[in-house]
PDB file of C-alpha atoms in Angstrom:
ATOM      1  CA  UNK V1096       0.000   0.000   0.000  1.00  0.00           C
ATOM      2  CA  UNK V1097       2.974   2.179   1.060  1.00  0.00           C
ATOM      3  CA  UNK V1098       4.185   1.895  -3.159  1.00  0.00           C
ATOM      4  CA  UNK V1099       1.174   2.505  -4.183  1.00  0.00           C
ATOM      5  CA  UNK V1100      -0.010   5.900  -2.314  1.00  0.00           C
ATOM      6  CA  UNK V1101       3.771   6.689  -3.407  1.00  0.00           C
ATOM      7  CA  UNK V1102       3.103   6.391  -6.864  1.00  0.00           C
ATOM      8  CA  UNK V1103      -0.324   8.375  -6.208  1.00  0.00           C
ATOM      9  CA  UNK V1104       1.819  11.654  -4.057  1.00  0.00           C
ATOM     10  CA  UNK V1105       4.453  11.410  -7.163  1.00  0.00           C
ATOM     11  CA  UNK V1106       1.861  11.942  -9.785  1.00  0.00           C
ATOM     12  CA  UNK V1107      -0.018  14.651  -8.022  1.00  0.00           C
ATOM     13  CA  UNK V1108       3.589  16.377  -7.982  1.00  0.00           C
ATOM     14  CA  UNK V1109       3.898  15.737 -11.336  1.00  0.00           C
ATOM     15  CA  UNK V1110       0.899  17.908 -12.024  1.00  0.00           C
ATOM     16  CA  UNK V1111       3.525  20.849 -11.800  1.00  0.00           C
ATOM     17  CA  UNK V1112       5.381  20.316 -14.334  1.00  0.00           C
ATOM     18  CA  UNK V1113       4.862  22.476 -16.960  1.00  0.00           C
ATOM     19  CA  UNK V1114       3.129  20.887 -20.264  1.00  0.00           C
ATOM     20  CA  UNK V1115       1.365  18.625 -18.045  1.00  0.00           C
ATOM     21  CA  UNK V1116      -1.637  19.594 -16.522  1.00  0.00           C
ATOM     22  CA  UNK V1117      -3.245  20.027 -20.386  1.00  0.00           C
ATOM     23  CA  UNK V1118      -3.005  16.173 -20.881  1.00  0.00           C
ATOM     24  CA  UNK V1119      -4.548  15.654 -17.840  1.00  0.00           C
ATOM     25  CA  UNK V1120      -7.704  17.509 -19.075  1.00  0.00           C
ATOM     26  CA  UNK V1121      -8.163  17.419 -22.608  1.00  0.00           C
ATOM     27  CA  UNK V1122      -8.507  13.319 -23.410  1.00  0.00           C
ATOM     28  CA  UNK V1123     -12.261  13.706 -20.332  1.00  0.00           C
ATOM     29  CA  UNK V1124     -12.980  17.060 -22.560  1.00  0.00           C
ATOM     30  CA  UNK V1125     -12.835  15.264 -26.276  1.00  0.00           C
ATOM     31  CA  UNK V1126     -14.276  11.702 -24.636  1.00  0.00           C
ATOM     32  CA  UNK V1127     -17.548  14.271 -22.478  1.00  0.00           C
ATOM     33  CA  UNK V1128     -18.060  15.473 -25.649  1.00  0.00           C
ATOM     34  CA  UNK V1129     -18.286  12.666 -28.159  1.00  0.00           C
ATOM     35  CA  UNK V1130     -20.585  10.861 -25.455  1.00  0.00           C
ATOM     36  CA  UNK V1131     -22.614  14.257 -24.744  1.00  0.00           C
ATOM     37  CA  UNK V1132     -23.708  14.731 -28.549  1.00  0.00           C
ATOM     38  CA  UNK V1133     -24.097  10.756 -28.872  1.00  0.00           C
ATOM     39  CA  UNK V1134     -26.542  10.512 -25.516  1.00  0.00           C
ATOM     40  CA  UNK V1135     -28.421  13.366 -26.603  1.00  0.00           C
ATOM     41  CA  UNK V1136     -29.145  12.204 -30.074  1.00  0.00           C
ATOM     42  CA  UNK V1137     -29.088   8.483 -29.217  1.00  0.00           C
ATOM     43  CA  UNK V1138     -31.126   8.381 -25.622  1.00  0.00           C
ATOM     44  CA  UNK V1139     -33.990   7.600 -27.030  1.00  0.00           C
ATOM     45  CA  UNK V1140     -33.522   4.724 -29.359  1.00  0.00           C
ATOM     46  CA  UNK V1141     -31.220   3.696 -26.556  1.00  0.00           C
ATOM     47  CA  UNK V1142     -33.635   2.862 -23.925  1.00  0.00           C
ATOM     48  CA  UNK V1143     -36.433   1.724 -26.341  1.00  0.00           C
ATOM     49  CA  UNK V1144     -33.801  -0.938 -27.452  1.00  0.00           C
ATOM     50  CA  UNK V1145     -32.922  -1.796 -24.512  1.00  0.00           C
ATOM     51  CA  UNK V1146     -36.260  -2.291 -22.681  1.00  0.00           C
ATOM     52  CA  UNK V1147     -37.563  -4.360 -25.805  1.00  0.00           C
ATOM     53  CA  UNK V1148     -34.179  -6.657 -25.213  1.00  0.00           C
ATOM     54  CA  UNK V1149     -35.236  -7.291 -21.237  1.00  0.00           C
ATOM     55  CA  UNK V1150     -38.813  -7.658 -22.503  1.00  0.00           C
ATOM     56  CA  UNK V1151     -37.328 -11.002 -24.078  1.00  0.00           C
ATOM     57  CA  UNK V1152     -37.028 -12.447 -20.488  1.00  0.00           C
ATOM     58  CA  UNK V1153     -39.886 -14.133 -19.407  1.00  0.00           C
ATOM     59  CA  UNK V1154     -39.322 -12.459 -15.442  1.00  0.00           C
ATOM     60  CA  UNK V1155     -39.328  -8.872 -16.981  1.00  0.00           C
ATOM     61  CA  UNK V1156     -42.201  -9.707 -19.816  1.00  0.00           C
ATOM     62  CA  UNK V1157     -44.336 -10.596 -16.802  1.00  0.00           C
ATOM     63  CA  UNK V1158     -43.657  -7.335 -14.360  1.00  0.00           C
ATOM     64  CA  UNK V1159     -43.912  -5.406 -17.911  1.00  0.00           C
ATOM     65  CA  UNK V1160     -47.408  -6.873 -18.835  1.00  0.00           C
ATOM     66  CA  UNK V1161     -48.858  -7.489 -15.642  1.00  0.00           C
ATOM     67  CA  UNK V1162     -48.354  -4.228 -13.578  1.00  0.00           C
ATOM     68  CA  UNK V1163     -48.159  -0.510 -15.018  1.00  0.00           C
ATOM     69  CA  UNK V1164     -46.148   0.374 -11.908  1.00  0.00           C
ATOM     70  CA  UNK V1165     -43.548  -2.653 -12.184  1.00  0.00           C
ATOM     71  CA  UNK V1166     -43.000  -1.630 -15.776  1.00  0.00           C
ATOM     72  CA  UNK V1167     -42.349   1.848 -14.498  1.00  0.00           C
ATOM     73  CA  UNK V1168     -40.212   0.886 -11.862  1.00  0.00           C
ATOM     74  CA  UNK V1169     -38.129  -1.362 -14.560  1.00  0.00           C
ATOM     75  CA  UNK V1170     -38.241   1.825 -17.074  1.00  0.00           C
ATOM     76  CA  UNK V1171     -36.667   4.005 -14.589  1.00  0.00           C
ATOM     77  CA  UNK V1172     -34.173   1.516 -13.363  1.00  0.00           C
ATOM     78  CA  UNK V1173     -33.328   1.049 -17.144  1.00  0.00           C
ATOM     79  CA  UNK V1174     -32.591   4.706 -17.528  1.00  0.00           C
ATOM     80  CA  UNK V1175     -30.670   5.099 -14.250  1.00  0.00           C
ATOM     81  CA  UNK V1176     -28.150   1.953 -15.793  1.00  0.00           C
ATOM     82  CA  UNK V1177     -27.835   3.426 -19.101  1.00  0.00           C
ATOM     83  CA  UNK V1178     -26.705   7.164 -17.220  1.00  0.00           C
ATOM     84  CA  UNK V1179     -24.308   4.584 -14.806  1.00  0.00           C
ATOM     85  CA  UNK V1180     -23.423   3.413 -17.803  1.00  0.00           C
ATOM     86  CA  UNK V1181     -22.004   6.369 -19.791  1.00  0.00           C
ATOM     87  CA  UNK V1182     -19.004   7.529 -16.663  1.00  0.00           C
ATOM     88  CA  UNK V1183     -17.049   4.025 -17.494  1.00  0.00           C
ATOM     89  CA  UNK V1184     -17.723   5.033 -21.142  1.00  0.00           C
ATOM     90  CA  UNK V1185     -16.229   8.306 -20.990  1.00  0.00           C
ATOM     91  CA  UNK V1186     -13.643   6.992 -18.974  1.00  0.00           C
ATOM     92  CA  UNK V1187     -12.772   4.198 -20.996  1.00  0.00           C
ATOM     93  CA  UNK V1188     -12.892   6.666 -23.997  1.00  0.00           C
ATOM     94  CA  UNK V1189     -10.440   9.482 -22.550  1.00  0.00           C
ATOM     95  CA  UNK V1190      -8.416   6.170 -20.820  1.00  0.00           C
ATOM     96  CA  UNK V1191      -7.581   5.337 -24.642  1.00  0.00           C
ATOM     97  CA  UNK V1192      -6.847   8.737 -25.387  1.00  0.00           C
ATOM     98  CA  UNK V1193      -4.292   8.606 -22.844  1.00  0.00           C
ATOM     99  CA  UNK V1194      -2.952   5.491 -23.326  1.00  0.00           C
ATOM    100  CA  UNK V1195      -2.759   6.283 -27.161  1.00  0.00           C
ATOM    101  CA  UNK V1196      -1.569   9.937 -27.082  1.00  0.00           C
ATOM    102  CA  UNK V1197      -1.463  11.862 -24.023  1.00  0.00           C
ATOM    103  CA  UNK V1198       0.732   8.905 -21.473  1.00  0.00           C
ATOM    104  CA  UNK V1199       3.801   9.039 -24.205  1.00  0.00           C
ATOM    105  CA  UNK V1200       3.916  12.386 -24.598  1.00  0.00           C
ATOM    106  CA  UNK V1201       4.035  12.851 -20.725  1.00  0.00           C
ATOM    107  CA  UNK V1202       6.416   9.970 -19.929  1.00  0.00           C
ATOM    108  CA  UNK V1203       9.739  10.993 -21.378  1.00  0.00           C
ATOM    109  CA  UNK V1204       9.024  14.801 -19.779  1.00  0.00           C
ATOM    110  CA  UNK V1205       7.799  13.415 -16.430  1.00  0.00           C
ATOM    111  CA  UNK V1206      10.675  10.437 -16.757  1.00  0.00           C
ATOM    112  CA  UNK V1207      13.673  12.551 -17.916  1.00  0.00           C
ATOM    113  CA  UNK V1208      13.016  14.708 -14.336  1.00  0.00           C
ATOM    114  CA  UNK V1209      12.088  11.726 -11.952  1.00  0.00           C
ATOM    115  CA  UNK V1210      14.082   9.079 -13.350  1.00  0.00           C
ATOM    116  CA  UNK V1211      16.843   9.891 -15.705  1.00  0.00           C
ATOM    117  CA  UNK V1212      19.451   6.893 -13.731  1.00  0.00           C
ATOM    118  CA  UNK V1213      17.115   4.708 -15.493  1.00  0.00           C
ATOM    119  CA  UNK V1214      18.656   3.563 -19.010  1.00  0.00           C
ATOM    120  CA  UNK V1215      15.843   3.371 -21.581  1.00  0.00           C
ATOM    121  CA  UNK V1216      16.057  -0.045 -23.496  1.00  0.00           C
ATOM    122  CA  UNK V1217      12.472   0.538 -25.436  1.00  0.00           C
ATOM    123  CA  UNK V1218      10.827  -2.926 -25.056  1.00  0.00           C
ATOM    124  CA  UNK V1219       8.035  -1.421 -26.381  1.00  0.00           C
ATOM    125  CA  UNK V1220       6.832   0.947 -28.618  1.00  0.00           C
ATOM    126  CA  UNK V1221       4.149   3.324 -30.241  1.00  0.00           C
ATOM    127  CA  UNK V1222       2.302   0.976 -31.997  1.00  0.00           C
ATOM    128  CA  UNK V1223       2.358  -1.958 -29.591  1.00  0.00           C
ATOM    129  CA  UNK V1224       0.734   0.968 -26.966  1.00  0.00           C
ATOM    130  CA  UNK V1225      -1.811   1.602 -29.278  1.00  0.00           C
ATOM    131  CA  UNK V1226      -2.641  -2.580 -29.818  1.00  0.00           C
ATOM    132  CA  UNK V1227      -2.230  -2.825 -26.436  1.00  0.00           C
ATOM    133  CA  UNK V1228      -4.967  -0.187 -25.489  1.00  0.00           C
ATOM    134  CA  UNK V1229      -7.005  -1.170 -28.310  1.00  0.00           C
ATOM    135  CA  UNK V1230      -7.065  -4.716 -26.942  1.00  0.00           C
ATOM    136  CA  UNK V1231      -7.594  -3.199 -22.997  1.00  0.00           C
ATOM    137  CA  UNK V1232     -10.570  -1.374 -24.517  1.00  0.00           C
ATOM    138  CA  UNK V1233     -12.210  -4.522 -26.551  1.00  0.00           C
ATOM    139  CA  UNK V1234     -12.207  -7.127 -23.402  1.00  0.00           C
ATOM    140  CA  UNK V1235     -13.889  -3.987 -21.132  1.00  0.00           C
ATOM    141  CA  UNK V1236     -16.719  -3.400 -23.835  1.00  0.00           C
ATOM    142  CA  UNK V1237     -16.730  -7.347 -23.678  1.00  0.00           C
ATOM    143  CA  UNK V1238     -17.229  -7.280 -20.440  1.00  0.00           C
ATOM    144  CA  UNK V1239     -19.420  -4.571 -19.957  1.00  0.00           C
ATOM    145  CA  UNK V1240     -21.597  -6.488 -22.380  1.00  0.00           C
ATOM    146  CA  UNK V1241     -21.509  -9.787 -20.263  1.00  0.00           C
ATOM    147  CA  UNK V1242     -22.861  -7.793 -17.289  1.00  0.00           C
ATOM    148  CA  UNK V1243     -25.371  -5.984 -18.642  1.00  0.00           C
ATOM    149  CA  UNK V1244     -28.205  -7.763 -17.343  1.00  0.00           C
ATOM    150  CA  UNK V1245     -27.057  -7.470 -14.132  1.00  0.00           C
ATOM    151  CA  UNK V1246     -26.713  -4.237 -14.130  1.00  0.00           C
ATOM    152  CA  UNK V1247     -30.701  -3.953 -13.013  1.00  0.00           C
ATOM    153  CA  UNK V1248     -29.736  -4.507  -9.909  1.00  0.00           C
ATOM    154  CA  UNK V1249     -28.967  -1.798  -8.042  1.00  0.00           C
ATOM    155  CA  UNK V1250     -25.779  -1.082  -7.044  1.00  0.00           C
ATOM    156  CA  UNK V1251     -24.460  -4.120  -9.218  1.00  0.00           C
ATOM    157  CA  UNK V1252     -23.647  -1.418 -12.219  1.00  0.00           C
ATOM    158  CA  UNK V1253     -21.384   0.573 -10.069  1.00  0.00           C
ATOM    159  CA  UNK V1254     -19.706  -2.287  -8.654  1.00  0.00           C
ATOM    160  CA  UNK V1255     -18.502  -4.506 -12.131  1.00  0.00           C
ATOM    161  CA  UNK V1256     -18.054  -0.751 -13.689  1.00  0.00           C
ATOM    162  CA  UNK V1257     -15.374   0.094 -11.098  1.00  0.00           C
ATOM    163  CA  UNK V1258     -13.542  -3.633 -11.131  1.00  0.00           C
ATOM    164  CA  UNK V1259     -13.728  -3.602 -15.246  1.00  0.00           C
ATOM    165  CA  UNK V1260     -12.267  -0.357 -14.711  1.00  0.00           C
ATOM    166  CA  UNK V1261      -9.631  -0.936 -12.659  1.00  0.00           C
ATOM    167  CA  UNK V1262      -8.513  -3.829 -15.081  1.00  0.00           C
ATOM    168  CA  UNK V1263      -8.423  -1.772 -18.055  1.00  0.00           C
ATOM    169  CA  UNK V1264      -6.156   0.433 -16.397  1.00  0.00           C
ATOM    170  CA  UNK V1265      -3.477  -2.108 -15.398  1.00  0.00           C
ATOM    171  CA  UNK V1266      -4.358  -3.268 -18.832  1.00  0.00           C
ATOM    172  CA  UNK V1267      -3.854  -0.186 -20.617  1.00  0.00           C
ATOM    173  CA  UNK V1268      -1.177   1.755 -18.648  1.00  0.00           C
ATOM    174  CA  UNK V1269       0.679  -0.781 -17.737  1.00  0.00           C
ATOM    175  CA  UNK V1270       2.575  -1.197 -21.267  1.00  0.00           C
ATOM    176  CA  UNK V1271       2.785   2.361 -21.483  1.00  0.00           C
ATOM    177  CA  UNK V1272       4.615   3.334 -18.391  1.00  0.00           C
ATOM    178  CA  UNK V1273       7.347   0.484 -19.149  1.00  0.00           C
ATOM    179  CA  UNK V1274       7.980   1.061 -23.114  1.00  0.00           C
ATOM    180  CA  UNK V1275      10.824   3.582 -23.208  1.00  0.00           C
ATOM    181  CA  UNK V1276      12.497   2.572 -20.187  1.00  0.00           C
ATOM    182  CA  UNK V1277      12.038  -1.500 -19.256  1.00  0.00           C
ATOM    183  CA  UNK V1278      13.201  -4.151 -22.183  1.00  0.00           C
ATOM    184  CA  UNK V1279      10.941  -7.153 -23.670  1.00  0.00           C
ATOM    185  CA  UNK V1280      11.836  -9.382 -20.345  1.00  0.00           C
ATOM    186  CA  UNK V1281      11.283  -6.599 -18.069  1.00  0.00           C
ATOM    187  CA  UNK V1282       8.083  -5.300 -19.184  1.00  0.00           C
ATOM    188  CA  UNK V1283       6.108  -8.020 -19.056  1.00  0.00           C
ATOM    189  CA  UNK V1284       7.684  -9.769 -15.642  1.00  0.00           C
ATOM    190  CA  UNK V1285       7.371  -6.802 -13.795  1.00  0.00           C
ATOM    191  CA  UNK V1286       3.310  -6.194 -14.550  1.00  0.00           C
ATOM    192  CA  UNK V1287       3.174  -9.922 -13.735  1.00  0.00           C
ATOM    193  CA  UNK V1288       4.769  -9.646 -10.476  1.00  0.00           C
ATOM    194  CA  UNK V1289       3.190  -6.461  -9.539  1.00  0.00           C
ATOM    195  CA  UNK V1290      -0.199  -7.393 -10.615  1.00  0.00           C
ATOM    196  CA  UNK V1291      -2.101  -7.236  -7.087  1.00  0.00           C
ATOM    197  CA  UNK V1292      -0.400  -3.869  -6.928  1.00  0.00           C
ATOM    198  CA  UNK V1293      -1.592  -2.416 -10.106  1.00  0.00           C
ATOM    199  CA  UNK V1294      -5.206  -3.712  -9.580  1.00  0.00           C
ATOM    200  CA  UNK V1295      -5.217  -2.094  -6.319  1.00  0.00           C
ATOM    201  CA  UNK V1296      -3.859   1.322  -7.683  1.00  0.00           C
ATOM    202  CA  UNK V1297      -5.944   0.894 -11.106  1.00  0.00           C
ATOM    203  CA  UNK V1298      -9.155   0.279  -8.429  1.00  0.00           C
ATOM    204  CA  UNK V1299      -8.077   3.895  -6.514  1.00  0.00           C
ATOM    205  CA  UNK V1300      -7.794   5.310 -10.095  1.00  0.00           C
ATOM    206  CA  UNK V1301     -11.664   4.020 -11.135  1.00  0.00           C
ATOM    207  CA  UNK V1302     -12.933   5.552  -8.005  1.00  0.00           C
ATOM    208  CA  UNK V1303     -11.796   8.980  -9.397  1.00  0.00           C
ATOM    209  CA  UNK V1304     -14.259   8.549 -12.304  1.00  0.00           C
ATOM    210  CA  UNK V1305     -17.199   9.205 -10.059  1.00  0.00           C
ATOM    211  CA  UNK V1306     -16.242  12.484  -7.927  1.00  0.00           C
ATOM    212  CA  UNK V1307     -17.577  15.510  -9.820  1.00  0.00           C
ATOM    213  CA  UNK V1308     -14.832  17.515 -11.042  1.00  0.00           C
ATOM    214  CA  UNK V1309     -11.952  14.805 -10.201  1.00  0.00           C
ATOM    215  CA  UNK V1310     -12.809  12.809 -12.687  1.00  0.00           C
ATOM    216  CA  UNK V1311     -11.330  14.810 -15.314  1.00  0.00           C
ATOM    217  CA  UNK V1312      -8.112  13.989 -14.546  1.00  0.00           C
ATOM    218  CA  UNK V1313      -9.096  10.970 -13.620  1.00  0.00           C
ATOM    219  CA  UNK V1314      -7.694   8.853 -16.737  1.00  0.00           C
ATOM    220  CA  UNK V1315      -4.358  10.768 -17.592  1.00  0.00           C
ATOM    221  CA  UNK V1316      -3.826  10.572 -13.145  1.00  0.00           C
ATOM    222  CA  UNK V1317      -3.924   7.445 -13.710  1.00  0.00           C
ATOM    223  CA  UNK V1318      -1.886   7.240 -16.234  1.00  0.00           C
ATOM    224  CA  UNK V1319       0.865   9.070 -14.675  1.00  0.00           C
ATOM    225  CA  UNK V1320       0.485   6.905 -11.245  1.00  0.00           C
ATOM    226  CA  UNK V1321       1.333   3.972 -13.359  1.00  0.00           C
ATOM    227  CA  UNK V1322       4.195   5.442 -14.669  1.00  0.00           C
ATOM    228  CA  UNK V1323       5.678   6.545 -10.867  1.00  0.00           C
ATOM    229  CA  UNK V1324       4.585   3.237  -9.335  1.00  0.00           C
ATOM    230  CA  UNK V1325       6.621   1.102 -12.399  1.00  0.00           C
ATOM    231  CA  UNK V1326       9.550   2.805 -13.333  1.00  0.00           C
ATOM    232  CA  UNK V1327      10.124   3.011  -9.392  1.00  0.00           C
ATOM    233  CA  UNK V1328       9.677  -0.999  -9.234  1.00  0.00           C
ATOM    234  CA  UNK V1329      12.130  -1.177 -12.237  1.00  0.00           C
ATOM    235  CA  UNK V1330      14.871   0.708 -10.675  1.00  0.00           C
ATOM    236  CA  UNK V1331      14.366  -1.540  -7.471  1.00  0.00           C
ATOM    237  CA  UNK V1332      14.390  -4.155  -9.530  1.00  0.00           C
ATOM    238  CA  UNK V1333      17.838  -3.799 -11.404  1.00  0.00           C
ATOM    239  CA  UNK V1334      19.277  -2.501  -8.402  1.00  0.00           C
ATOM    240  CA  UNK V1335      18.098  -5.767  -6.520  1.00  0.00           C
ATOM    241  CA  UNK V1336      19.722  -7.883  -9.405  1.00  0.00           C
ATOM    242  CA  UNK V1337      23.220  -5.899  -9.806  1.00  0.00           C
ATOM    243  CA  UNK V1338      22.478  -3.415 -12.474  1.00  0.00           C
ATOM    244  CA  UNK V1339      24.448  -0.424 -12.365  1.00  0.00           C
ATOM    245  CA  UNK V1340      22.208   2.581 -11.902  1.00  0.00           C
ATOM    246  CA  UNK V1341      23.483   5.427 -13.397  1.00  0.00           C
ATOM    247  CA  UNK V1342      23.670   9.233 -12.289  1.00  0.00           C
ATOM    248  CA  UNK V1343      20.750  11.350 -12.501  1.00  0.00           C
ATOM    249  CA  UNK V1344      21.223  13.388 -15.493  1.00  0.00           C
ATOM    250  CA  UNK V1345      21.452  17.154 -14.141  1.00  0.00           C
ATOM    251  CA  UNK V1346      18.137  19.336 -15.120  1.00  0.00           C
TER     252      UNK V1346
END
């Protein structure tokens, strides 16, 4: 827990740093946006869809045609899902914005200050960040999908939204905090042996998402607590095994 609330004091630091604090924002702006313009136009056909789906269920067909009230109380709890719904969207949205665009561009500024003993050895790269987040983004919709129908139950939505969450970001950022500086055995060893780490500080990250305000920097936070959390656990981890670390390049 110690590493972890580390990682989370290092990034809010990192907030300073000029260049910064616009990454943190714009990815929520362009992703509250998109989402805005689509729930507007799509709300609607949206919840008509879906209520004709659950009226395929013999349970709901029978509140539905049975009681005006019960299919009231399933209407509203429909609509209340689908708005539930829309934060891991827009968070999942800006998260690949991050992971894509924003993350790389922050990690050599944010690394070149923090951790410049660290050689660079580029096990990964810009294209495998955006497969990678591509992938991290499929498997959520996936399972967002898979839980749907549970999502009627209250409380239930909030609860897969913030543990789907918190995988994609160990998912996502993950590869991205590692590529300049960790090589092809170090990248993926070190996510593996951190993983109960990363799903506890990718879990503090999904929180953000639903505190007004917060969760605009919620994603690229995220991102950057990733980045703080690894690259520390790299240099502890060549240091543990011999490697020479070198000086701190001067600022």
């Amino acid at each position: 827990m110690k590493d972890i609330f580390l990682a989370y004091a290092r990034a809010v630091k990192s907030l300073t740093e000029r260049g910064v604090l616009w990454h943190l924002v714009w990815p929520t702006l362009v992703a509250m946006v998109v989402w805005l313009i689509l729930g507007i136009v799509l709300w609607d056909p949206m919840v008509a869809g879906v209520m004709s789906w659950i009226g395929q269920w013999d349970w709901v067909s029978a509140r539905l045609d049975g009681s005006e009230l019960g299919a009231a109380a399933v209407l509203v709890l429909v609509k209340i899902a689908l708005a539930v719904l829309f934060l891991p969207v827009i968070y999942v949205t800006a998260a690949l914005l991050v992971a894509v665009i924003a993350l790389p561009l922050m990690l050599e500024k944010v690394a070149r200050i923090r951790y410049g003993d660290l050689e660079m050895r580029r096990g990964g790269s810009n294209t495998g960040s955006a497969i990678n987040a591509v992938v991290a983004v499929a498997v959520f919709i996936v399972g967002i999908v898979l839980t749907l129908p549970f999502w009627l139950i209250p409380g239930v939505g909030l609860v897969a939204s913030i543990l789907l969450t918190a995988w994609l970001n160990q998912k996502a950022f993950g590869y991205d905090a590692l590529m300049l500086h960790g090589d092809r055995e170090e990248m993926p060893r070190l996510r593996r042996e951190h993983r109960t780490a990363l799903l506890g500080l990718g879990t503090g990250c999904a929180l953000l998402a639903y505190i007004p305000f917060v969760n605009l920097f919620a994603p690229a936070f995220c991102g950057l607590a990733f980045v703080h959390y690894l690259l520390e656990a790299l240099r502890r981890d060549r240091s543990g095994r011999g490697w020479v670390i070198a000086d701190s390049a001067p600022r």
